[in-house]
Amino acid sequence: MYEALTPVSEMLSRNLDTLCHQPLLVCGLLEDDLPGLLAGHGPAPRVFTTDFRYFQWLNTRSNVKPEFGAVPATEPATGLLLLMPKAKAEAEYLLTACLPLLAPGAPVFIAGDNKGGVKAAPKLLAPYCGHVNKLDSARRASLYQAELSRPASPLKSSDWVIRYPLAEEQLTICTLPGVFSADHLDAGTRLLLNNTDKLHGRVLDFGCGAGVIGASLLKRHPGIELEQIDINALALEASRITLAENGLQASVYASDGLNEVQGRFDCIISNPPFHAGLKTFYSTTETLLSEAKGYLKPGGSLLLVANAFLPYPELIEQSFGHCDTLAANGRFKIYRAQA
Ligand SMILES: C[S@@+](CC[C@H](N)C(=O)[O-])C[C@H]1O[C@@H](n2cnc3c(N)ncnc32)[C@H](O)[C@@H]1O
């Protein structure tokens, strides 16, 4: 899955002498065995990832033992390589989380696809570093280098929380950079929330994001026993903050698909991941549709919102033998199937 080197790593492979002067803390958009490439040329890097799938993959395949979470461990680091994530706010967050671990004078690198916002590197580094060099550009990717000029203040996660109200449910939703629908309720999620049955028992909020579905369900059906899962550490942290701010309780944990989930549920509910052009996102939802029945109690239901054009009803029928459409508007449909 992460076997082939990305064009960004191919470009970095021309700069290994510079990068491997010191063990680097590597974070951001990790999509291949760049840690192995660095370790093969110099000191093994330290890897901090917010992506549970990548964390599990690297953990089993290499000597580099990655860290997974919303912030890195507090041990000092000798240099930083940030692989530009999709959202600029997430890049700012990661720099704020990682730079306090470096001493002044330590090297800071930012690399990424030219179309993925890497050109913002000089601006991103301006608060922390003096001159920012463009070190290389090839394969439609660029590498920037700078030196940390003064100690960076530690991250205060509360500074990064974005809040929006959910008036109907009287909830405050708390999100973090890079989390889905960071400053408003997604229109698909609203349609799903408006079409939930009376719920009871054990409920799984699959791909919880900032925890909006779970929090709304707990508010309406206080008796349910809720579990919230996501692959993204910042989403999990946002869900925990949303629960705490609203005085709600649930079990929140990392899982790639249903892999870490135990036992059977009365309901699995989701606005599942999709992303045109990124095949893995479709495959996560396709796997959910084929496996969900095995995680439901007899009579338990799978409740889903999806873009109307996606071929999910056929996949749900293949697995459950039927698929009900509970609601539809121009863009979204709500599907339900019972085990
Ligand atoms: C469309 S968003 C929905 C978020 C939230 N439930 C809402 O309605 O606002 C899908 C979520 O699925 C998560 N996700 C993506 N791949 C996943 C996987 N393999 N396993 C679990 N969650 C995943 C994403 O991080 C994202 O938070």
PDB file of C-alpha atoms in Angstrom, residues 46-330:
ATOM      1  CA  ARG A  46      11.941   9.606  14.453  1.00  0.00           C
ATOM      2  CA  VAL A  47       8.463   9.471  12.914  1.00  0.00           C
ATOM      3  CA  PHE A  48       5.390  11.213  14.332  1.00  0.00           C
ATOM      4  CA  THR A  49       2.134  10.518  12.495  1.00  0.00           C
ATOM      5  CA  THR A  50      -1.514  11.419  13.019  1.00  0.00           C
ATOM      6  CA  ASP A  51      -2.575   8.622  10.605  1.00  0.00           C
ATOM      7  CA  PHE A  52      -3.312   5.310  12.353  1.00  0.00           C
ATOM      8  CA  ARG A  53      -3.090   3.272   9.136  1.00  0.00           C
ATOM      9  CA  TYR A  54       0.397   4.580   8.381  1.00  0.00           C
ATOM     10  CA  PHE A  55       1.383   4.110  12.034  1.00  0.00           C
ATOM     11  CA  GLN A  56       0.376   0.426  11.940  1.00  0.00           C
ATOM     12  CA  TRP A  57       2.055  -0.141   8.571  1.00  0.00           C
ATOM     13  CA  LEU A  58       5.392   1.368   9.635  1.00  0.00           C
ATOM     14  CA  ASN A  59       5.258  -0.363  13.009  1.00  0.00           C
ATOM     15  CA  THR A  60       5.157  -3.808  11.454  1.00  0.00           C
ATOM     16  CA  ARG A  61       7.550  -3.309   8.586  1.00  0.00           C
ATOM     17  CA  SER A  62      10.587  -1.358   9.738  1.00  0.00           C
ATOM     18  CA  ASN A  63      12.966  -0.760  12.629  1.00  0.00           C
ATOM     19  CA  VAL A  64      11.707   2.803  12.920  1.00  0.00           C
ATOM     20  CA  LYS A  65       9.109   2.769  15.712  1.00  0.00           C
ATOM     21  CA  PRO A  66       6.608   5.522  14.917  1.00  0.00           C
ATOM     22  CA  GLU A  67       4.621   7.672  17.355  1.00  0.00           C
ATOM     23  CA  PHE A  68       0.871   8.094  16.804  1.00  0.00           C
ATOM     24  CA  GLY A  69      -1.166  10.884  18.400  1.00  0.00           C
ATOM     25  CA  ALA A  70      -2.240  14.510  18.249  1.00  0.00           C
ATOM     26  CA  VAL A  71       1.150  15.700  19.594  1.00  0.00           C
ATOM     27  CA  PRO A  72       4.622  14.143  19.537  1.00  0.00           C
ATOM     28  CA  ALA A  73       6.315  12.857  22.700  1.00  0.00           C
ATOM     29  CA  THR A  74       8.271  15.546  24.541  1.00  0.00           C
ATOM     30  CA  GLU A  75      11.812  14.165  23.931  1.00  0.00           C
ATOM     31  CA  PRO A  76      14.072  16.697  22.209  1.00  0.00           C
ATOM     32  CA  ALA A  77      14.773  16.332  18.467  1.00  0.00           C
ATOM     33  CA  THR A  78      17.783  17.469  16.430  1.00  0.00           C
ATOM     34  CA  GLY A  79      15.990  18.516  13.224  1.00  0.00           C
ATOM     35  CA  LEU A  80      12.539  18.491  11.604  1.00  0.00           C
ATOM     36  CA  LEU A  81      11.231  17.413   8.205  1.00  0.00           C
ATOM     37  CA  LEU A  82       7.595  18.384   7.620  1.00  0.00           C
ATOM     38  CA  LEU A  83       5.929  16.750   4.629  1.00  0.00           C
ATOM     39  CA  MET A  84       3.342  19.305   3.626  1.00  0.00           C
ATOM     40  CA  PRO A  85      -0.158  18.077   4.601  1.00  0.00           C
ATOM     41  CA  LYS A  86      -3.234  18.932   2.515  1.00  0.00           C
ATOM     42  CA  ALA A  87      -4.526  21.670   4.834  1.00  0.00           C
ATOM     43  CA  LYS A  88      -2.299  24.691   5.530  1.00  0.00           C
ATOM     44  CA  ALA A  89      -3.797  24.968   9.031  1.00  0.00           C
ATOM     45  CA  GLU A  90      -2.591  21.414   9.729  1.00  0.00           C
ATOM     46  CA  ALA A  91       0.941  22.391   8.617  1.00  0.00           C
ATOM     47  CA  GLU A  92       0.852  25.337  11.043  1.00  0.00           C
ATOM     48  CA  TYR A  93      -0.408  23.039  13.791  1.00  0.00           C
ATOM     49  CA  LEU A  94       2.326  20.436  13.162  1.00  0.00           C
ATOM     50  CA  LEU A  95       5.062  23.091  13.180  1.00  0.00           C
ATOM     51  CA  THR A  96       3.717  24.452  16.474  1.00  0.00           C
ATOM     52  CA  ALA A  97       3.614  20.914  17.901  1.00  0.00           C
ATOM     53  CA  CYS A  98       7.105  19.869  16.744  1.00  0.00           C
ATOM     54  CA  LEU A  99       9.345  22.961  16.733  1.00  0.00           C
ATOM     55  CA  PRO A 100       9.441  23.305  20.565  1.00  0.00           C
ATOM     56  CA  LEU A 101      11.369  20.004  20.583  1.00  0.00           C
ATOM     57  CA  LEU A 102      14.254  21.596  18.605  1.00  0.00           C
ATOM     58  CA  ALA A 103      17.092  23.791  19.888  1.00  0.00           C
ATOM     59  CA  PRO A 104      17.897  27.090  18.138  1.00  0.00           C
ATOM     60  CA  GLY A 105      20.180  26.434  15.147  1.00  0.00           C
ATOM     61  CA  ALA A 106      18.523  23.066  14.354  1.00  0.00           C
ATOM     62  CA  PRO A 107      17.595  22.493  10.694  1.00  0.00           C
ATOM     63  CA  VAL A 108      13.967  22.647   9.621  1.00  0.00           C
ATOM     64  CA  PHE A 109      12.939  21.218   6.229  1.00  0.00           C
ATOM     65  CA  ILE A 110       9.569  21.392   4.492  1.00  0.00           C
ATOM     66  CA  ALA A 111       8.946  19.247   1.422  1.00  0.00           C
ATOM     67  CA  GLY A 112       5.886  18.598  -0.674  1.00  0.00           C
ATOM     68  CA  ASP A 113       4.107  18.449  -3.979  1.00  0.00           C
ATOM     69  CA  ASN A 114       4.088  21.818  -5.755  1.00  0.00           C
ATOM     70  CA  LYS A 115       0.316  21.535  -6.122  1.00  0.00           C
ATOM     71  CA  GLY A 116      -0.099  20.677  -2.425  1.00  0.00           C
ATOM     72  CA  GLY A 117       0.738  24.074  -0.965  1.00  0.00           C
ATOM     73  CA  VAL A 118       4.492  23.595  -0.350  1.00  0.00           C
ATOM     74  CA  LYS A 119       5.154  27.029  -1.841  1.00  0.00           C
ATOM     75  CA  ALA A 120       3.758  28.442   1.416  1.00  0.00           C
ATOM     76  CA  ALA A 121       6.849  27.074   3.248  1.00  0.00           C
ATOM     77  CA  PRO A 122       8.678  30.445   3.549  1.00  0.00           C
ATOM     78  CA  LYS A 123       5.538  32.041   5.033  1.00  0.00           C
ATOM     79  CA  LEU A 124       4.966  29.103   7.388  1.00  0.00           C
ATOM     80  CA  LEU A 125       8.550  29.275   8.641  1.00  0.00           C
ATOM     81  CA  ALA A 126       8.779  33.074   8.904  1.00  0.00           C
ATOM     82  CA  PRO A 127       7.672  33.229  12.580  1.00  0.00           C
ATOM     83  CA  TYR A 128      10.398  30.761  13.608  1.00  0.00           C
ATOM     84  CA  CYS A 129      13.348  31.007  11.201  1.00  0.00           C
ATOM     85  CA  GLY A 130      15.477  33.625   9.470  1.00  0.00           C
ATOM     86  CA  HIS A 131      16.286  33.047   5.817  1.00  0.00           C
ATOM     87  CA  VAL A 132      14.406  30.175   4.084  1.00  0.00           C
ATOM     88  CA  ASN A 133      16.272  28.463   1.203  1.00  0.00           C
ATOM     89  CA  LYS A 134      14.675  26.592  -1.655  1.00  0.00           C
ATOM     90  CA  LEU A 135      17.064  23.630  -1.730  1.00  0.00           C
ATOM     91  CA  ASP A 136      15.655  21.567  -4.594  1.00  0.00           C
ATOM     92  CA  SER A 137      12.774  21.254  -7.004  1.00  0.00           C
ATOM     93  CA  ALA A 138      12.106  18.187  -9.166  1.00  0.00           C
ATOM     94  CA  ARG A 139       9.317  15.729  -9.978  1.00  0.00           C
ATOM     95  CA  ARG A 140       6.849  18.586  -9.363  1.00  0.00           C
ATOM     96  CA  ALA A 141       7.986  18.669  -5.722  1.00  0.00           C
ATOM     97  CA  SER A 142      10.082  21.157  -3.715  1.00  0.00           C
ATOM     98  CA  LEU A 143      12.301  21.120  -0.644  1.00  0.00           C
ATOM     99  CA  TYR A 144      12.837  24.167   1.576  1.00  0.00           C
ATOM    100  CA  GLN A 145      15.431  24.507   4.334  1.00  0.00           C
ATOM    101  CA  ALA A 146      15.843  26.916   7.236  1.00  0.00           C
ATOM    102  CA  GLU A 147      17.320  27.104  10.747  1.00  0.00           C
ATOM    103  CA  LEU A 148      15.295  27.584  13.895  1.00  0.00           C
ATOM    104  CA  SER A 149      16.344  31.002  15.147  1.00  0.00           C
ATOM    105  CA  ARG A 150      14.883  31.001  18.691  1.00  0.00           C
ATOM    106  CA  PRO A 151      13.160  28.523  21.030  1.00  0.00           C
ATOM    107  CA  ALA A 152       9.548  27.910  19.935  1.00  0.00           C
ATOM    108  CA  SER A 153       6.812  28.115  22.592  1.00  0.00           C
ATOM    109  CA  PRO A 154       5.100  24.834  23.469  1.00  0.00           C
ATOM    110  CA  LEU A 155       1.808  24.039  21.765  1.00  0.00           C
ATOM    111  CA  LYS A 156      -1.329  24.922  23.724  1.00  0.00           C
ATOM    112  CA  SER A 157      -3.912  22.623  22.133  1.00  0.00           C
ATOM    113  CA  SER A 158      -6.764  24.822  23.400  1.00  0.00           C
ATOM    114  CA  ASP A 159      -5.485  27.603  21.072  1.00  0.00           C
ATOM    115  CA  TRP A 160      -6.179  25.357  18.089  1.00  0.00           C
ATOM    116  CA  VAL A 161      -9.736  24.326  18.880  1.00  0.00           C
ATOM    117  CA  ILE A 162     -12.304  25.732  16.434  1.00  0.00           C
ATOM    118  CA  ARG A 163     -15.869  25.763  17.791  1.00  0.00           C
ATOM    119  CA  TYR A 164     -19.227  25.947  16.079  1.00  0.00           C
ATOM    120  CA  PRO A 165     -22.687  25.701  17.625  1.00  0.00           C
ATOM    121  CA  LEU A 166     -25.260  23.086  16.723  1.00  0.00           C
ATOM    122  CA  ALA A 167     -28.327  25.071  17.742  1.00  0.00           C
ATOM    123  CA  GLU A 168     -30.904  22.321  17.188  1.00  0.00           C
ATOM    124  CA  GLU A 169     -29.086  19.912  19.486  1.00  0.00           C
ATOM    125  CA  GLN A 170     -27.756  22.630  21.843  1.00  0.00           C
ATOM    126  CA  LEU A 171     -24.211  21.372  21.369  1.00  0.00           C
ATOM    127  CA  THR A 172     -20.838  22.988  20.782  1.00  0.00           C
ATOM    128  CA  ILE A 173     -18.770  21.043  18.250  1.00  0.00           C
ATOM    129  CA  CYS A 174     -15.013  21.342  18.722  1.00  0.00           C
ATOM    130  CA  THR A 175     -12.661  20.638  15.824  1.00  0.00           C
ATOM    131  CA  LEU A 176      -8.936  20.802  15.122  1.00  0.00           C
ATOM    132  CA  PRO A 177      -6.963  21.632  11.948  1.00  0.00           C
ATOM    133  CA  GLY A 178      -7.334  19.107   9.142  1.00  0.00           C
ATOM    134  CA  VAL A 179     -10.429  17.471  10.664  1.00  0.00           C
ATOM    135  CA  PHE A 180     -13.369  16.989   8.255  1.00  0.00           C
ATOM    136  CA  SER A 181     -15.789  19.933   8.062  1.00  0.00           C
ATOM    137  CA  ALA A 182     -13.692  21.975  10.491  1.00  0.00           C
ATOM    138  CA  ASP A 183     -15.988  24.966  11.004  1.00  0.00           C
ATOM    139  CA  HIS A 184     -19.520  23.921  10.131  1.00  0.00           C
ATOM    140  CA  LEU A 185     -21.856  20.938  10.064  1.00  0.00           C
ATOM    141  CA  ASP A 186     -21.613  19.013   6.785  1.00  0.00           C
ATOM    142  CA  ALA A 187     -24.890  19.039   4.816  1.00  0.00           C
ATOM    143  CA  GLY A 188     -24.778  15.228   4.443  1.00  0.00           C
ATOM    144  CA  THR A 189     -24.276  14.761   8.173  1.00  0.00           C
ATOM    145  CA  ARG A 190     -27.268  17.075   8.875  1.00  0.00           C
ATOM    146  CA  LEU A 191     -29.505  14.964   6.610  1.00  0.00           C
ATOM    147  CA  LEU A 192     -28.325  11.835   8.445  1.00  0.00           C
ATOM    148  CA  LEU A 193     -28.983  13.372  11.883  1.00  0.00           C
ATOM    149  CA  ASN A 194     -32.485  14.397  10.753  1.00  0.00           C
ATOM    150  CA  ASN A 195     -33.216  10.804   9.771  1.00  0.00           C
ATOM    151  CA  THR A 196     -31.951   8.729  12.679  1.00  0.00           C
ATOM    152  CA  ASP A 197     -34.321   6.211  14.202  1.00  0.00           C
ATOM    153  CA  LYS A 198     -34.962   5.878  17.867  1.00  0.00           C
ATOM    154  CA  LEU A 199     -31.678   4.369  18.974  1.00  0.00           C
ATOM    155  CA  HIS A 200     -30.803   2.118  21.885  1.00  0.00           C
ATOM    156  CA  GLY A 201     -27.986  -0.112  23.106  1.00  0.00           C
ATOM    157  CA  ARG A 202     -24.468  -0.160  21.677  1.00  0.00           C
ATOM    158  CA  VAL A 203     -23.851   2.389  18.888  1.00  0.00           C
ATOM    159  CA  LEU A 204     -20.723   2.861  16.756  1.00  0.00           C
ATOM    160  CA  ASP A 205     -19.933   6.268  15.194  1.00  0.00           C
ATOM    161  CA  PHE A 206     -17.657   5.156  12.329  1.00  0.00           C
ATOM    162  CA  GLY A 207     -15.238   7.845  11.055  1.00  0.00           C
ATOM    163  CA  CYS A 208     -16.321  10.201  13.832  1.00  0.00           C
ATOM    164  CA  GLY A 209     -14.393  13.307  12.694  1.00  0.00           C
ATOM    165  CA  ALA A 210     -15.028  15.975  15.338  1.00  0.00           C
ATOM    166  CA  GLY A 211     -17.586  13.668  16.965  1.00  0.00           C
ATOM    167  CA  VAL A 212     -20.676  15.493  15.771  1.00  0.00           C
ATOM    168  CA  ILE A 213     -22.822  12.412  14.999  1.00  0.00           C
ATOM    169  CA  GLY A 214     -22.034  10.685  18.293  1.00  0.00           C
ATOM    170  CA  ALA A 215     -22.510  13.821  20.384  1.00  0.00           C
ATOM    171  CA  SER A 216     -25.910  14.507  18.765  1.00  0.00           C
ATOM    172  CA  LEU A 217     -27.035  10.916  19.330  1.00  0.00           C
ATOM    173  CA  LEU A 218     -25.970  11.005  22.991  1.00  0.00           C
ATOM    174  CA  LYS A 219     -27.896  14.228  23.469  1.00  0.00           C
ATOM    175  CA  ARG A 220     -31.072  12.752  21.963  1.00  0.00           C
ATOM    176  CA  HIS A 221     -30.736   9.213  23.326  1.00  0.00           C
ATOM    177  CA  PRO A 222     -28.806   9.520  26.618  1.00  0.00           C
ATOM    178  CA  GLY A 223     -29.207   5.781  27.296  1.00  0.00           C
ATOM    179  CA  ILE A 224     -27.010   4.615  24.408  1.00  0.00           C
ATOM    180  CA  GLU A 225     -23.523   3.201  24.904  1.00  0.00           C
ATOM    181  CA  LEU A 226     -21.427   5.035  22.300  1.00  0.00           C
ATOM    182  CA  GLU A 227     -18.082   4.178  20.686  1.00  0.00           C
ATOM    183  CA  GLN A 228     -16.383   6.610  18.296  1.00  0.00           C
ATOM    184  CA  ILE A 229     -13.583   5.570  15.940  1.00  0.00           C
ATOM    185  CA  ASP A 230     -11.437   7.354  13.395  1.00  0.00           C
ATOM    186  CA  ILE A 231      -8.107   6.836  11.652  1.00  0.00           C
ATOM    187  CA  ASN A 232      -6.971  10.421  12.313  1.00  0.00           C
ATOM    188  CA  ALA A 233      -5.484  11.362  15.710  1.00  0.00           C
ATOM    189  CA  LEU A 234      -6.640  14.981  15.397  1.00  0.00           C
ATOM    190  CA  ALA A 235     -10.213  13.799  14.735  1.00  0.00           C
ATOM    191  CA  LEU A 236     -10.065  11.547  17.819  1.00  0.00           C
ATOM    192  CA  GLU A 237      -8.715  14.410  19.950  1.00  0.00           C
ATOM    193  CA  ALA A 238     -11.437  16.743  18.587  1.00  0.00           C
ATOM    194  CA  SER A 239     -14.113  14.132  19.436  1.00  0.00           C
ATOM    195  CA  ARG A 240     -12.782  13.857  22.995  1.00  0.00           C
ATOM    196  CA  ILE A 241     -12.876  17.655  23.376  1.00  0.00           C
ATOM    197  CA  THR A 242     -16.421  17.795  21.925  1.00  0.00           C
ATOM    198  CA  LEU A 243     -17.575  15.174  24.447  1.00  0.00           C
ATOM    199  CA  ALA A 244     -15.871  16.938  27.375  1.00  0.00           C
ATOM    200  CA  GLU A 245     -17.220  20.406  26.477  1.00  0.00           C
ATOM    201  CA  ASN A 246     -20.767  19.044  26.318  1.00  0.00           C
ATOM    202  CA  GLY A 247     -20.545  16.875  29.426  1.00  0.00           C
ATOM    203  CA  LEU A 248     -20.992  13.660  27.399  1.00  0.00           C
ATOM    204  CA  GLN A 249     -19.259  10.284  27.605  1.00  0.00           C
ATOM    205  CA  ALA A 250     -18.162   7.722  25.027  1.00  0.00           C
ATOM    206  CA  SER A 251     -15.266   5.424  24.278  1.00  0.00           C
ATOM    207  CA  VAL A 252     -13.068   7.078  21.600  1.00  0.00           C
ATOM    208  CA  TYR A 253     -10.289   5.077  19.935  1.00  0.00           C
ATOM    209  CA  ALA A 254      -8.208   4.732  16.788  1.00  0.00           C
ATOM    210  CA  SER A 255      -9.235   2.143  14.225  1.00  0.00           C
ATOM    211  CA  ASP A 256      -8.536   1.658  10.533  1.00  0.00           C
ATOM    212  CA  GLY A 257     -11.979   0.581   9.357  1.00  0.00           C
ATOM    213  CA  LEU A 258     -13.504  -1.904  11.807  1.00  0.00           C
ATOM    214  CA  ASN A 259     -10.131  -3.533  12.562  1.00  0.00           C
ATOM    215  CA  GLU A 260      -9.905  -2.501  16.237  1.00  0.00           C
ATOM    216  CA  VAL A 261     -13.621  -2.824  16.984  1.00  0.00           C
ATOM    217  CA  GLN A 262     -14.767  -5.615  19.332  1.00  0.00           C
ATOM    218  CA  GLY A 263     -18.178  -7.287  19.594  1.00  0.00           C
ATOM    219  CA  ARG A 264     -21.516  -6.456  17.993  1.00  0.00           C
ATOM    220  CA  PHE A 265     -23.570  -3.274  17.884  1.00  0.00           C
ATOM    221  CA  ASP A 266     -27.248  -2.305  17.763  1.00  0.00           C
ATOM    222  CA  CYS A 267     -26.344   0.411  15.255  1.00  0.00           C
ATOM    223  CA  ILE A 268     -23.364   1.426  13.141  1.00  0.00           C
ATOM    224  CA  ILE A 269     -23.812   4.977  11.880  1.00  0.00           C
ATOM    225  CA  SER A 270     -21.551   6.917   9.528  1.00  0.00           C
ATOM    226  CA  ASN A 271     -20.908   9.674   7.071  1.00  0.00           C
ATOM    227  CA  PRO A 272     -18.158   7.470   5.642  1.00  0.00           C
ATOM    228  CA  PRO A 273     -14.926   8.671   4.047  1.00  0.00           C
ATOM    229  CA  PHE A 274     -14.824   9.344   0.328  1.00  0.00           C
ATOM    230  CA  HIS A 275     -12.487  11.366  -1.779  1.00  0.00           C
ATOM    231  CA  ALA A 276     -12.618  11.480  -5.559  1.00  0.00           C
ATOM    232  CA  GLY A 277      -9.259  10.437  -6.971  1.00  0.00           C
ATOM    233  CA  LEU A 278      -7.991   8.740  -3.819  1.00  0.00           C
ATOM    234  CA  LYS A 279      -8.858   5.104  -4.241  1.00  0.00           C
ATOM    235  CA  THR A 280      -8.123   4.088  -0.643  1.00  0.00           C
ATOM    236  CA  PHE A 281     -11.000   6.246   0.600  1.00  0.00           C
ATOM    237  CA  TYR A 282     -13.544   4.341  -1.487  1.00  0.00           C
ATOM    238  CA  SER A 283     -12.033   1.054  -0.425  1.00  0.00           C
ATOM    239  CA  THR A 284     -12.487   1.920   3.287  1.00  0.00           C
ATOM    240  CA  THR A 285     -16.227   2.456   2.758  1.00  0.00           C
ATOM    241  CA  GLU A 286     -16.569  -0.585   0.498  1.00  0.00           C
ATOM    242  CA  THR A 287     -14.936  -2.705   3.206  1.00  0.00           C
ATOM    243  CA  LEU A 288     -17.259  -1.191   5.827  1.00  0.00           C
ATOM    244  CA  LEU A 289     -20.318  -2.106   3.721  1.00  0.00           C
ATOM    245  CA  SER A 290     -19.165  -5.681   3.257  1.00  0.00           C
ATOM    246  CA  GLU A 291     -18.088  -6.236   6.898  1.00  0.00           C
ATOM    247  CA  ALA A 292     -20.698  -4.245   8.884  1.00  0.00           C
ATOM    248  CA  LYS A 293     -23.235  -7.093   9.077  1.00  0.00           C
ATOM    249  CA  GLY A 294     -20.724  -9.183  11.027  1.00  0.00           C
ATOM    250  CA  TYR A 295     -20.489  -6.400  13.625  1.00  0.00           C
ATOM    251  CA  LEU A 296     -24.242  -5.995  14.127  1.00  0.00           C
ATOM    252  CA  LYS A 297     -26.529  -7.847  16.552  1.00  0.00           C
ATOM    253  CA  PRO A 298     -29.531  -9.585  14.923  1.00  0.00           C
ATOM    254  CA  GLY A 299     -31.949  -6.747  13.997  1.00  0.00           C
ATOM    255  CA  GLY A 300     -29.168  -4.158  14.379  1.00  0.00           C
ATOM    256  CA  SER A 301     -28.878  -1.484  11.668  1.00  0.00           C
ATOM    257  CA  LEU A 302     -26.303   0.146   9.465  1.00  0.00           C
ATOM    258  CA  LEU A 303     -27.213   3.824   8.850  1.00  0.00           C
ATOM    259  CA  LEU A 304     -25.314   5.776   6.259  1.00  0.00           C
ATOM    260  CA  VAL A 305     -25.297   9.053   4.362  1.00  0.00           C
ATOM    261  CA  ALA A 306     -23.572   9.126   0.986  1.00  0.00           C
ATOM    262  CA  ASN A 307     -23.362  11.216  -2.134  1.00  0.00           C
ATOM    263  CA  ALA A 308     -26.327  10.181  -4.263  1.00  0.00           C
ATOM    264  CA  PHE A 309     -24.106   9.134  -7.210  1.00  0.00           C
ATOM    265  CA  LEU A 310     -22.060   6.561  -5.274  1.00  0.00           C
ATOM    266  CA  PRO A 311     -22.988   2.926  -5.982  1.00  0.00           C
ATOM    267  CA  TYR A 312     -23.426   2.006  -2.320  1.00  0.00           C
ATOM    268  CA  PRO A 313     -26.998   0.573  -2.446  1.00  0.00           C
ATOM    269  CA  GLU A 314     -25.784  -2.331  -4.624  1.00  0.00           C
ATOM    270  CA  LEU A 315     -22.917  -3.037  -2.228  1.00  0.00           C
ATOM    271  CA  ILE A 316     -25.247  -2.885   0.804  1.00  0.00           C
ATOM    272  CA  GLU A 317     -27.705  -5.229  -0.949  1.00  0.00           C
ATOM    273  CA  GLN A 318     -24.914  -7.690  -1.714  1.00  0.00           C
ATOM    274  CA  SER A 319     -24.069  -7.869   1.969  1.00  0.00           C
ATOM    275  CA  PHE A 320     -27.475  -7.459   3.699  1.00  0.00           C
ATOM    276  CA  GLY A 321     -29.858  -8.707   1.005  1.00  0.00           C
ATOM    277  CA  HIS A 322     -31.690  -5.345   1.028  1.00  0.00           C
ATOM    278  CA  CYS A 323     -31.098  -1.604   1.306  1.00  0.00           C
ATOM    279  CA  ASP A 324     -33.735   0.983   2.307  1.00  0.00           C
ATOM    280  CA  THR A 325     -33.456   4.606   1.230  1.00  0.00           C
ATOM    281  CA  LEU A 326     -34.807   6.635   4.178  1.00  0.00           C
ATOM    282  CA  ALA A 327     -34.338  10.100   2.670  1.00  0.00           C
ATOM    283  CA  ALA A 328     -32.818  11.875  -0.307  1.00  0.00           C
ATOM    284  CA  ASN A 329     -32.137  15.363  -1.529  1.00  0.00           C
ATOM    285  CA  GLY A 330     -30.335  16.503  -4.684  1.00  0.00           C
TER     286      GLY A 330
END
